[in-house]
XYZ file of N, CA, C and O in Angstrom:
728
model
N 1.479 22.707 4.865
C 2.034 21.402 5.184
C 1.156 20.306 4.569
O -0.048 20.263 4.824
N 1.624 19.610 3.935
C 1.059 18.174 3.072
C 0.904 17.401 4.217
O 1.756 17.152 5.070
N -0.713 16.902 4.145
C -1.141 15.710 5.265
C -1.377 14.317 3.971
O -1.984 14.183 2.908
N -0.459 13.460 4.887
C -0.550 11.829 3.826
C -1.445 11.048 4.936
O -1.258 11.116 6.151
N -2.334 10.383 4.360
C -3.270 8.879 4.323
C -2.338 7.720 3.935
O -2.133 7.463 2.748
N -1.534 6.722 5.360
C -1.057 5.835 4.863
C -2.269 4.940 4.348
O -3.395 5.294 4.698
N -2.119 3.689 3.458
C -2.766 2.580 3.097
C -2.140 1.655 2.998
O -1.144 1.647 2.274
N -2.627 0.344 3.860
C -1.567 -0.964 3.984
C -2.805 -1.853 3.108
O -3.790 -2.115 3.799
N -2.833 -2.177 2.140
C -3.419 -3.349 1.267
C -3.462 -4.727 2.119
O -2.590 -5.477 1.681
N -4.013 -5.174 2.935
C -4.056 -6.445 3.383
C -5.125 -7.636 2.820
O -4.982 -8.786 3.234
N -5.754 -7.443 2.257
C -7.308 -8.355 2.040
C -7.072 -9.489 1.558
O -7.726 -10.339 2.163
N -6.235 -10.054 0.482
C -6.204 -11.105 -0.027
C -5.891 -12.366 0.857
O -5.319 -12.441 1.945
N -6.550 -13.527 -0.107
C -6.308 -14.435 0.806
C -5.068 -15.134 1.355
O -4.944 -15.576 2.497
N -4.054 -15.170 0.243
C -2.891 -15.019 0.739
C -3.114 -16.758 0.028
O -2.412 -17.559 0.644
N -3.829 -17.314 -0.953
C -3.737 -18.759 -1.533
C -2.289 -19.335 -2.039
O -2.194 -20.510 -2.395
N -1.096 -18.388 -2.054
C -0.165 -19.027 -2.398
C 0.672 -19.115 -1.186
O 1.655 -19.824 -0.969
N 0.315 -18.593 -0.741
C 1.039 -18.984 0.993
C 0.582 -19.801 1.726
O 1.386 -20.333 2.491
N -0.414 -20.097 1.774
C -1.605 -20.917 2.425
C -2.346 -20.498 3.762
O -2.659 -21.301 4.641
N -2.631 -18.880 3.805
C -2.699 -18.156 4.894
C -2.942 -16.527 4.351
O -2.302 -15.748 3.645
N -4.309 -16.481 5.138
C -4.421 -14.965 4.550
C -2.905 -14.253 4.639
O -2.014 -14.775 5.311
N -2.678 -12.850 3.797
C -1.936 -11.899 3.769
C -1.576 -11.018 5.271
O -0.535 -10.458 5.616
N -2.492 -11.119 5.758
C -2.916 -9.919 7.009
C -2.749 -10.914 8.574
O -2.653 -10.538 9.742
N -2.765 -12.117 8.042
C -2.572 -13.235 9.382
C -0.445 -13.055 9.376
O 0.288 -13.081 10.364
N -0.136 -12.929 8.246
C 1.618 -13.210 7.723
C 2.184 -12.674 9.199
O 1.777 -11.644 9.737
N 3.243 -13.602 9.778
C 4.579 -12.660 10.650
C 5.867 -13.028 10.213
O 6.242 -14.110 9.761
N 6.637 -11.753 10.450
C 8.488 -12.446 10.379
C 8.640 -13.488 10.890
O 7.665 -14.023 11.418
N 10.026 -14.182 10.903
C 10.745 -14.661 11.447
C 10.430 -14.498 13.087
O 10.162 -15.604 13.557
N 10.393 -13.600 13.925
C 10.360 -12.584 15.268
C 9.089 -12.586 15.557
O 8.741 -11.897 16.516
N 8.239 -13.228 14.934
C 7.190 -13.068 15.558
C 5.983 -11.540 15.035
O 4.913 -11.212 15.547
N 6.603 -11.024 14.066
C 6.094 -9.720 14.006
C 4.913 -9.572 13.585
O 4.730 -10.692 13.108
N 3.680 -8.835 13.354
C 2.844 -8.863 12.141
C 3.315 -8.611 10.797
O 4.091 -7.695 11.070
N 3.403 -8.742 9.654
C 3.247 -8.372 8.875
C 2.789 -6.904 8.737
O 3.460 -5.892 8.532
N 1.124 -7.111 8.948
C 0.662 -6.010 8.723
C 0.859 -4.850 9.931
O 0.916 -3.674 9.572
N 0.942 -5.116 11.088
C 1.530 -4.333 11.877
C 2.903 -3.556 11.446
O 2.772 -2.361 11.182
N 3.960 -4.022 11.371
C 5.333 -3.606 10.441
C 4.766 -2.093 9.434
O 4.957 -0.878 9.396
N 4.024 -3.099 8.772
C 3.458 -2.157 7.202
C 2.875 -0.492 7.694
O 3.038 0.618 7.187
N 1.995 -1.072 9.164
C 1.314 -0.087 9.333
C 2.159 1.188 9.977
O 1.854 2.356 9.739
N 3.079 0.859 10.686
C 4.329 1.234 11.773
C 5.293 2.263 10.610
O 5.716 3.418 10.662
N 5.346 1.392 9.804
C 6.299 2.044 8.408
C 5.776 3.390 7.980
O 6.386 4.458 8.013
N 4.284 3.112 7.488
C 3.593 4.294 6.637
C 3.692 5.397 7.840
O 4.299 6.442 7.604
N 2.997 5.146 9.362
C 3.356 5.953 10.723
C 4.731 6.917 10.563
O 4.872 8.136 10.461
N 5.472 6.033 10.584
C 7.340 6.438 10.512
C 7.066 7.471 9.529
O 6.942 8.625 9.940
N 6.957 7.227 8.316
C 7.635 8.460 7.162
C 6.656 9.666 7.279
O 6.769 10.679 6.587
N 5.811 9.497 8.093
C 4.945 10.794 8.594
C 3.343 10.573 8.205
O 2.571 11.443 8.608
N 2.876 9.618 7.554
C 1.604 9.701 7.597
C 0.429 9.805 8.919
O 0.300 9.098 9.918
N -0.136 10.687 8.567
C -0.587 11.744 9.565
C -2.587 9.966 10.482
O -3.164 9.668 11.528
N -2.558 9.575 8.944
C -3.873 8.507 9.504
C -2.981 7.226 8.570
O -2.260 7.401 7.588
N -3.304 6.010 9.223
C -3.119 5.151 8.524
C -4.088 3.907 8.416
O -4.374 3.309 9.453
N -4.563 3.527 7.300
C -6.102 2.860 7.080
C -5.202 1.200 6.631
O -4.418 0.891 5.735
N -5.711 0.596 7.572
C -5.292 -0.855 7.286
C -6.463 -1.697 6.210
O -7.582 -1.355 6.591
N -6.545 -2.426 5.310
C -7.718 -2.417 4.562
C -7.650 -4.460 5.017
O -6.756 -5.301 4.935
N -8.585 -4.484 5.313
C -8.940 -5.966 5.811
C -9.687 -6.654 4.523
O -10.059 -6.020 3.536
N -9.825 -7.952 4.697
C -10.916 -8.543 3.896
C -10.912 -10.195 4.485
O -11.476 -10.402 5.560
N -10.307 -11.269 3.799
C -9.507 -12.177 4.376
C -9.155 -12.381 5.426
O -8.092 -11.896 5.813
N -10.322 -13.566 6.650
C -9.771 -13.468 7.954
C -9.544 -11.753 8.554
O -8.470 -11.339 8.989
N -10.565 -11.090 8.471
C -10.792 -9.675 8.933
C -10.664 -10.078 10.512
O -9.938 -9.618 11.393
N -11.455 -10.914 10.528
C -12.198 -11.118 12.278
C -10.757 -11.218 12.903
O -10.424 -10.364 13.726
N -9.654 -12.498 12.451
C -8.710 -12.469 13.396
C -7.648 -11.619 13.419
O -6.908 -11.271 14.339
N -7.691 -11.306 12.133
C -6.134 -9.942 11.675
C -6.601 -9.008 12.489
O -5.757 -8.846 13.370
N -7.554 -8.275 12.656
C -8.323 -7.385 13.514
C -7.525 -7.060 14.645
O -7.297 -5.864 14.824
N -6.883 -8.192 15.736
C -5.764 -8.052 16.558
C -4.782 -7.726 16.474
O -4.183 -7.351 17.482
N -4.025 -7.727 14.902
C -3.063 -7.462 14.916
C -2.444 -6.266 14.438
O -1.269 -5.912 14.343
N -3.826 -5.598 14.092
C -2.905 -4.053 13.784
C -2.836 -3.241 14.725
O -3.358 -3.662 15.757
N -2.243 -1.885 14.805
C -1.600 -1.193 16.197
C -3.083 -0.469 16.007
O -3.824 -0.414 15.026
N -3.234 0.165 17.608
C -4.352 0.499 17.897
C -4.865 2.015 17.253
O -5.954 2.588 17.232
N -3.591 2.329 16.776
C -3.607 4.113 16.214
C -3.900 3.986 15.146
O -3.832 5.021 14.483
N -4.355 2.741 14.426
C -4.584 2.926 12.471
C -6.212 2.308 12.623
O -6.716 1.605 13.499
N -6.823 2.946 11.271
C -7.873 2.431 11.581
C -7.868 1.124 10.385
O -7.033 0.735 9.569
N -9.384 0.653 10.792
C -9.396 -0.240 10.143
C -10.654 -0.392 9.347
O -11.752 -0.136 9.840
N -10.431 -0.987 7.584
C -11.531 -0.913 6.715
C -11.512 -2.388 6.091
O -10.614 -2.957 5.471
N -12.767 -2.815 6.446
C -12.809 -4.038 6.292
C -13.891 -4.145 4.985
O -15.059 -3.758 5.006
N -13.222 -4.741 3.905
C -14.065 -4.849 2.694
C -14.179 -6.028 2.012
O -13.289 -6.733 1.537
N -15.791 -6.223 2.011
C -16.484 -7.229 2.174
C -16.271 -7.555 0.574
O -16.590 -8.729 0.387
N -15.965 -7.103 -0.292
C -15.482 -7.462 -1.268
C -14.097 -7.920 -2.309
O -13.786 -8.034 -3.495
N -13.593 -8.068 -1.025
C -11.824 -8.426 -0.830
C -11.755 -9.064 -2.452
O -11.213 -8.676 -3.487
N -12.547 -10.171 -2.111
C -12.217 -11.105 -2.927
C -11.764 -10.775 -4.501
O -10.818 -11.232 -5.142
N -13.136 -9.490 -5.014
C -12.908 -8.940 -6.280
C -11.543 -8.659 -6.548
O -11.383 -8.674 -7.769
N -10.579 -8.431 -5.996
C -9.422 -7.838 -5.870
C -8.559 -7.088 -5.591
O -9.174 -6.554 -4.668
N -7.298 -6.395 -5.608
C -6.773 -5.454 -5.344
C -7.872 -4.062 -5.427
O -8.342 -3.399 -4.503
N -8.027 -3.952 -6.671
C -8.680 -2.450 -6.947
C -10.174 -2.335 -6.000
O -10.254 -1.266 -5.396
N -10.998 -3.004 -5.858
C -11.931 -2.781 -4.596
C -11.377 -2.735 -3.149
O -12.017 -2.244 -2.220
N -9.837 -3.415 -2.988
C -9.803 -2.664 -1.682
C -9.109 -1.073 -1.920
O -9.245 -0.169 -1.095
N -8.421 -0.950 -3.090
C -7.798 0.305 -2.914
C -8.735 1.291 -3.472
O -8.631 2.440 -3.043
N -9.628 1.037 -4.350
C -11.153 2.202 -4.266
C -11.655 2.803 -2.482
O -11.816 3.975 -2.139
N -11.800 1.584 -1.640
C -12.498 1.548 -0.860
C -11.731 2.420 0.039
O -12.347 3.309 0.627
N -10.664 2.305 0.194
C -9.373 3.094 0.921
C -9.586 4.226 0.770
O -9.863 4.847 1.796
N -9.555 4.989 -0.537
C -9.715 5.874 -1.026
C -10.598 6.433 -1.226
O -10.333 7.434 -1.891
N -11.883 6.306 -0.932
C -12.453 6.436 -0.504
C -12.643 7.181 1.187
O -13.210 8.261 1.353
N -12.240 6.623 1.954
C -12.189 6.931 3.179
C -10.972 8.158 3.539
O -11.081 9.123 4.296
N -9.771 7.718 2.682
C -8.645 8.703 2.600
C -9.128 10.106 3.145
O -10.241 10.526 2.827
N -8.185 10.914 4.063
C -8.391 12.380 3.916
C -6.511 12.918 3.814
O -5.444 12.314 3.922
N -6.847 14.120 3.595
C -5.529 15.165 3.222
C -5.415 15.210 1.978
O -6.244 15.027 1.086
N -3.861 15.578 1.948
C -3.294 15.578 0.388
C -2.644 14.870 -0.756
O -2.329 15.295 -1.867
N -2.464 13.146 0.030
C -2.280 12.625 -0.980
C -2.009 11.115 0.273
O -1.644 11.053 1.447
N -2.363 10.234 -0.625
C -2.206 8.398 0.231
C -1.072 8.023 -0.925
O -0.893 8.016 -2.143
N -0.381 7.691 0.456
C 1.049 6.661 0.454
C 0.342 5.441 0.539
O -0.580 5.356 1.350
N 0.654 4.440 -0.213
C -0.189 3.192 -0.569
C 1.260 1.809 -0.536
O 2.423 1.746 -0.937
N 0.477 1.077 0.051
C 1.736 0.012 0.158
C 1.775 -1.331 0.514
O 2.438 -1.347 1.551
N 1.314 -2.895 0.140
C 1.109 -3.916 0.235
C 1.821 -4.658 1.491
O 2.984 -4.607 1.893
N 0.551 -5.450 2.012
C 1.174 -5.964 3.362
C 2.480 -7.191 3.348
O 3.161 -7.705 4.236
N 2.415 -7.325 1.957
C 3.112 -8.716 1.725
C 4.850 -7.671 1.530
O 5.823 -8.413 1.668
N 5.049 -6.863 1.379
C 6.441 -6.431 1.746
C 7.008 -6.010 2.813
O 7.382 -4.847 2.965
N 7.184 -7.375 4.078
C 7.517 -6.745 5.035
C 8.653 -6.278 5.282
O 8.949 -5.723 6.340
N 9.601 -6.504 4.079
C 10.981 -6.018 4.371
C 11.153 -4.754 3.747
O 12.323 -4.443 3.520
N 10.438 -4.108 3.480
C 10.073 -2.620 2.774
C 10.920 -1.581 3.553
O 10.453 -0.843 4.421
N 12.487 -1.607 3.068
C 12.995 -0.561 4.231
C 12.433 1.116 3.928
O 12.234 1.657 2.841
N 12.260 1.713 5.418
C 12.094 3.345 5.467
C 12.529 4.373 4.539
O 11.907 5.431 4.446
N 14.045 4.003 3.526
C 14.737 4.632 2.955
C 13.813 4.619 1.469
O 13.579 5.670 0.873
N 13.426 3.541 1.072
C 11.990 3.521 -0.229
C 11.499 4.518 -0.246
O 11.783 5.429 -1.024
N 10.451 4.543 0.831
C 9.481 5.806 1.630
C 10.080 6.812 1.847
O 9.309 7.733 2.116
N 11.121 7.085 1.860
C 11.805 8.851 2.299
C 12.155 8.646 0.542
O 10.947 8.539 0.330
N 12.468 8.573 -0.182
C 13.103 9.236 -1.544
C 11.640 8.982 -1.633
O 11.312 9.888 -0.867
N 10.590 8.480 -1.959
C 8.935 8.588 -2.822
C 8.786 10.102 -2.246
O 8.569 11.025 -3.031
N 8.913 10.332 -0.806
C 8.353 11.578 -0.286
C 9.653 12.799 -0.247
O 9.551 13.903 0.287
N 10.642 12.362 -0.829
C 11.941 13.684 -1.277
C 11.487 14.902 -1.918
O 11.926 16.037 -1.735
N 10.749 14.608 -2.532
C 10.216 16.046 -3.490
C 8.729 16.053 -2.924
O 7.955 15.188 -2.514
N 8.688 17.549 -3.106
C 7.447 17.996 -2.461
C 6.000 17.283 -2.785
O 5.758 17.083 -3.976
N 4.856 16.817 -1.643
C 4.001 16.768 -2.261
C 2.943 17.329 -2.341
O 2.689 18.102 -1.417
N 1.947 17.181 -3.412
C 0.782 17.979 -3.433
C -0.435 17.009 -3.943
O -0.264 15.796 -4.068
N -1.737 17.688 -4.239
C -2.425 16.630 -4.271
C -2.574 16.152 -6.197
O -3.478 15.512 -6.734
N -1.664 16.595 -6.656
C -1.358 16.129 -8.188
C -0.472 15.480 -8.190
O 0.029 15.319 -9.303
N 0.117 14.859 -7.163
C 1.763 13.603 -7.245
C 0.913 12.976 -7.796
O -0.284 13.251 -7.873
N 1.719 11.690 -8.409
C 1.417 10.514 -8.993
C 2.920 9.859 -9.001
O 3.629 10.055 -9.988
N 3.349 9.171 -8.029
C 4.793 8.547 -8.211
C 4.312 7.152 -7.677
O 3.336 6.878 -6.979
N 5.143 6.474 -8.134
C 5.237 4.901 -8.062
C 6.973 4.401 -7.872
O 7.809 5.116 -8.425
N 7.347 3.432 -7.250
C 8.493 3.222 -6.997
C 8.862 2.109 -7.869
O 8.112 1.162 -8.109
N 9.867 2.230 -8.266
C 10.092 1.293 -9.091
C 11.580 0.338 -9.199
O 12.565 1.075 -9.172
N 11.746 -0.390 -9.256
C 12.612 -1.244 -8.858
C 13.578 -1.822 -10.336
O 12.992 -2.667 -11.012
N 14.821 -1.442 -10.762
C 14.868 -2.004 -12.147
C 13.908 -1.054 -13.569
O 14.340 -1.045 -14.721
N 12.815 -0.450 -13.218
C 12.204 -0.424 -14.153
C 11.019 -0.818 -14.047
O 10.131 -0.175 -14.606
N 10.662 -2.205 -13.153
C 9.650 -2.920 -12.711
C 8.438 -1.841 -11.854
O 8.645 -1.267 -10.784
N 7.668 -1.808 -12.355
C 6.440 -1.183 -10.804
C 6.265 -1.896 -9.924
O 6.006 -3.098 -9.873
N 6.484 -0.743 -8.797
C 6.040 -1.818 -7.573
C 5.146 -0.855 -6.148
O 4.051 -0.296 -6.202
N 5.725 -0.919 -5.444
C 5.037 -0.589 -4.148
C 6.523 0.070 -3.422
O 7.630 -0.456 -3.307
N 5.888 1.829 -2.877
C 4.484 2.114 -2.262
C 4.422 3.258 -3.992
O 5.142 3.693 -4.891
N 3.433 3.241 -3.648
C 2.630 4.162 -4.664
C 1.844 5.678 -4.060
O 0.934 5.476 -3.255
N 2.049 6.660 -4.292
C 1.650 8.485 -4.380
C 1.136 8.537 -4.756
O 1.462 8.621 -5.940
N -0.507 8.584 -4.489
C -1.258 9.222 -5.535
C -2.309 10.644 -4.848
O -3.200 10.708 -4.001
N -1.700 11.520 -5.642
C -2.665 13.049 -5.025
C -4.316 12.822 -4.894
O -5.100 12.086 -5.493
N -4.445 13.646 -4.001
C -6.002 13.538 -4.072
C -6.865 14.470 -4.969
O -8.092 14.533 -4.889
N -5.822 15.445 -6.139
C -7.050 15.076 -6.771
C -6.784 14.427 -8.102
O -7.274 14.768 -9.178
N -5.977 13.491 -7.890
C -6.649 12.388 -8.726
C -7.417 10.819 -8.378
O -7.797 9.917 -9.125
N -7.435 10.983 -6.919
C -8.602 10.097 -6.244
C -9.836 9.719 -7.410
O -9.758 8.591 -7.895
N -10.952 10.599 -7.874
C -11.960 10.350 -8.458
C -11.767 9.771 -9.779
O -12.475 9.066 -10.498
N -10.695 10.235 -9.883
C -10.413 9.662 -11.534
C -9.827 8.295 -11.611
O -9.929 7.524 -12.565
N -9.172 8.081 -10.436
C -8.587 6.567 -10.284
C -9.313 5.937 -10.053
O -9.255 4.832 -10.592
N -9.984 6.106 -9.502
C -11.298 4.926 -8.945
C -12.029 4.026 -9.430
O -12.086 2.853 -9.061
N -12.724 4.629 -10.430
C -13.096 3.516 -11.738
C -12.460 2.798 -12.082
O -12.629 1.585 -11.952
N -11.425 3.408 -12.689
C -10.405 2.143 -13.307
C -9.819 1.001 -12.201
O -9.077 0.122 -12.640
N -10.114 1.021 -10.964
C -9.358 -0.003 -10.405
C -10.870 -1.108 -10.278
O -11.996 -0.985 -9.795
N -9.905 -2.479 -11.212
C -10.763 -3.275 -11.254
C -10.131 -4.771 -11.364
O -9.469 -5.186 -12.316
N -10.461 -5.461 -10.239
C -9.480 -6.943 -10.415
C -8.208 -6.704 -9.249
O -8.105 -6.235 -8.115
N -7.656 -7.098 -9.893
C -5.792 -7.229 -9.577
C -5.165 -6.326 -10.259
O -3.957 -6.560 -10.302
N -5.523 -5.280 -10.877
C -4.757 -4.587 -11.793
C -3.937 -3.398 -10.997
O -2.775 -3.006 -11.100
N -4.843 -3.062 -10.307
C -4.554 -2.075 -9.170
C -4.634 -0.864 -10.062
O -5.307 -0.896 -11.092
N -3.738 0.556 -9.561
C -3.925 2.014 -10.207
C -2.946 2.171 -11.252
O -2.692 3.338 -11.552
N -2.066 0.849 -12.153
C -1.069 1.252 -12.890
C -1.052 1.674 -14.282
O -0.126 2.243 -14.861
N -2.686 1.178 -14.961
C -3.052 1.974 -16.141
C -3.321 3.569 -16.230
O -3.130 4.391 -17.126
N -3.934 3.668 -14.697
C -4.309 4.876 -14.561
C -2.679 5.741 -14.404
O -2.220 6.489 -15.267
N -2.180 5.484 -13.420
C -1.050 6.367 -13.525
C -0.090 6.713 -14.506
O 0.542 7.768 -14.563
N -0.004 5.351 -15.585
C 0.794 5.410 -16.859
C 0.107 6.451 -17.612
O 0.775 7.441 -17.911
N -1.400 6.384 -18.052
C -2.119 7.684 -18.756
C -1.860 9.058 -18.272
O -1.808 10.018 -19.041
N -1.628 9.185 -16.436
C -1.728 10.420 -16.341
C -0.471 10.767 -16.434
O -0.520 11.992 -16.546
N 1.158 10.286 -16.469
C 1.751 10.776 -16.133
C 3.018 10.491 -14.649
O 3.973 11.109 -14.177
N 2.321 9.251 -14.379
C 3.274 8.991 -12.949
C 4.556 9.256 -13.400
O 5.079 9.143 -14.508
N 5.201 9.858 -11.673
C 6.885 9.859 -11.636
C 6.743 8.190 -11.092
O 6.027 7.699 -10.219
N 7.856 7.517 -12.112
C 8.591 6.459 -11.419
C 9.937 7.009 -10.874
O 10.794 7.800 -11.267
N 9.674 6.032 -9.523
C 11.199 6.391 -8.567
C 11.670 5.228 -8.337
O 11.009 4.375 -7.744
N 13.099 4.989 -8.853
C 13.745 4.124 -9.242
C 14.401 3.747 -7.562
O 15.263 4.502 -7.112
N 13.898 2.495 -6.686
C 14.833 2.299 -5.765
C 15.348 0.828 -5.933
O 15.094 0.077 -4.991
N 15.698 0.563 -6.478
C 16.598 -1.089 -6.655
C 17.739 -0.975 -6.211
O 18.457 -1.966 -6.352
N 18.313 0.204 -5.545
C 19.959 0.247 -4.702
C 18.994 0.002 -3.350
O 19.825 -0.486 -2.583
N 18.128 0.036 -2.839
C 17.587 0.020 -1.694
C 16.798 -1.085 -1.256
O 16.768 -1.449 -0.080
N 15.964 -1.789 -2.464
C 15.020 -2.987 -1.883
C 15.181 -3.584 -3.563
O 15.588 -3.048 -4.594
N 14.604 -5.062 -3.220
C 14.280 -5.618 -4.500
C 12.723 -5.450 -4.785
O 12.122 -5.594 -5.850
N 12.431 -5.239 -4.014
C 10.599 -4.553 -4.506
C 9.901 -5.625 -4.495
O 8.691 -5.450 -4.636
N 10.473 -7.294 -4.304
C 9.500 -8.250 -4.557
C 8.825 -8.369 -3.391
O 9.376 -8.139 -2.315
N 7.213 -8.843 -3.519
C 6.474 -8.957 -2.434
C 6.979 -10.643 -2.240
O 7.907 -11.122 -2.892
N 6.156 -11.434 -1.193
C 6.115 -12.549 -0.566
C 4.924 -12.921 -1.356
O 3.896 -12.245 -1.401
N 5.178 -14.354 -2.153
C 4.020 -15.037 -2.397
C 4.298 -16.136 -1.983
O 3.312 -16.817 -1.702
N 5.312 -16.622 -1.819
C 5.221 -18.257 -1.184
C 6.379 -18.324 -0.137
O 7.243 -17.458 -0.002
N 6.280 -19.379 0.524
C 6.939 -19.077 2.074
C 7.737 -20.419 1.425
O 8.621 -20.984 2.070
């Protein structure tokens, strides 16, 4: 049986919103990152690592009490230091990876990424149109090899284009765009 490591990306400051990423709620009052974390839970991830940076201290409240939490003091560098750092901590056979800024990320995304079997050599990315987007598969063992390369904002998409990622086309299901301005 394949054990998944959800990862909810929260750290940024969230400067085009005017509000960290990880502070964000619906309409309803919801968290953001709570939602995100609830989601990765749902499609079966066995741990789910909320990654803080940005207003750590107060987001801190708002994730559910069953995920843990990794707070990285180097948020700022970018995407790829929080998702090294994740990954880092990751255990099993492969992290479902997925940005807090899509809170409308329906369940049905996440069940076709995880339709075909996984192991710790997936490499799938979802893709919208053609576009890359979020959540992202990546096996564990290509953990060590991704790692380096994540640097900035770039996140793992050079790396996965070299090795080989499956893109999974869901644009009948979501538009894949995150939230940058309210």
């Amino acid at each position: 049986m394949t054990t998944l490591t959800g990862i909810v990306l929260a750290a940024g400051a969230g400067s085009r919103l005017g509000q960290p990423k990880a502070l964000m709620r619906t309409a309803d009052g919801e968290p953001w990152v709570a939602r995100a974390a609830r989601l990765l839970h749902a499609s079966g991830c066995a741990r789910v690592l909320v990654v803080l940076g940005a207003a750590a201290e107060q987001a801190t409240s708002l994730v559910p009490i069953d995920c843990e939490i990794l707070v990285v003091e180097n948020w700022a560098d970018g995407m790829g230091e929080s998702l090294r750092a994740a990954l880092a901590l990751a255990g099993g056979d492969a992290a479902l990876i997925t940005l807090v800024d899509l809170p409308d990320l329906p369940i049905d995304v996440v069940s076709r990424m995880l339709a075909e079997p996984v192991t710790r050599q997936t490499l799938r990315q979802a893709v919208f149109e053609g576009r890359p987007g979020h959540p992202v598969l990546i096996g564990r063992a290509h953990w060590a090899g991704v790692a380096p390369t994540l640097v900035g904002d770039r996140g793992a998409r050079d790396y996965l284009v070299a090795n080989g990622v499956v893109e999974v086309e869901c644009a009948d299901l979501f538009d894949g765009h995150d939230i940058d301005r309210l």
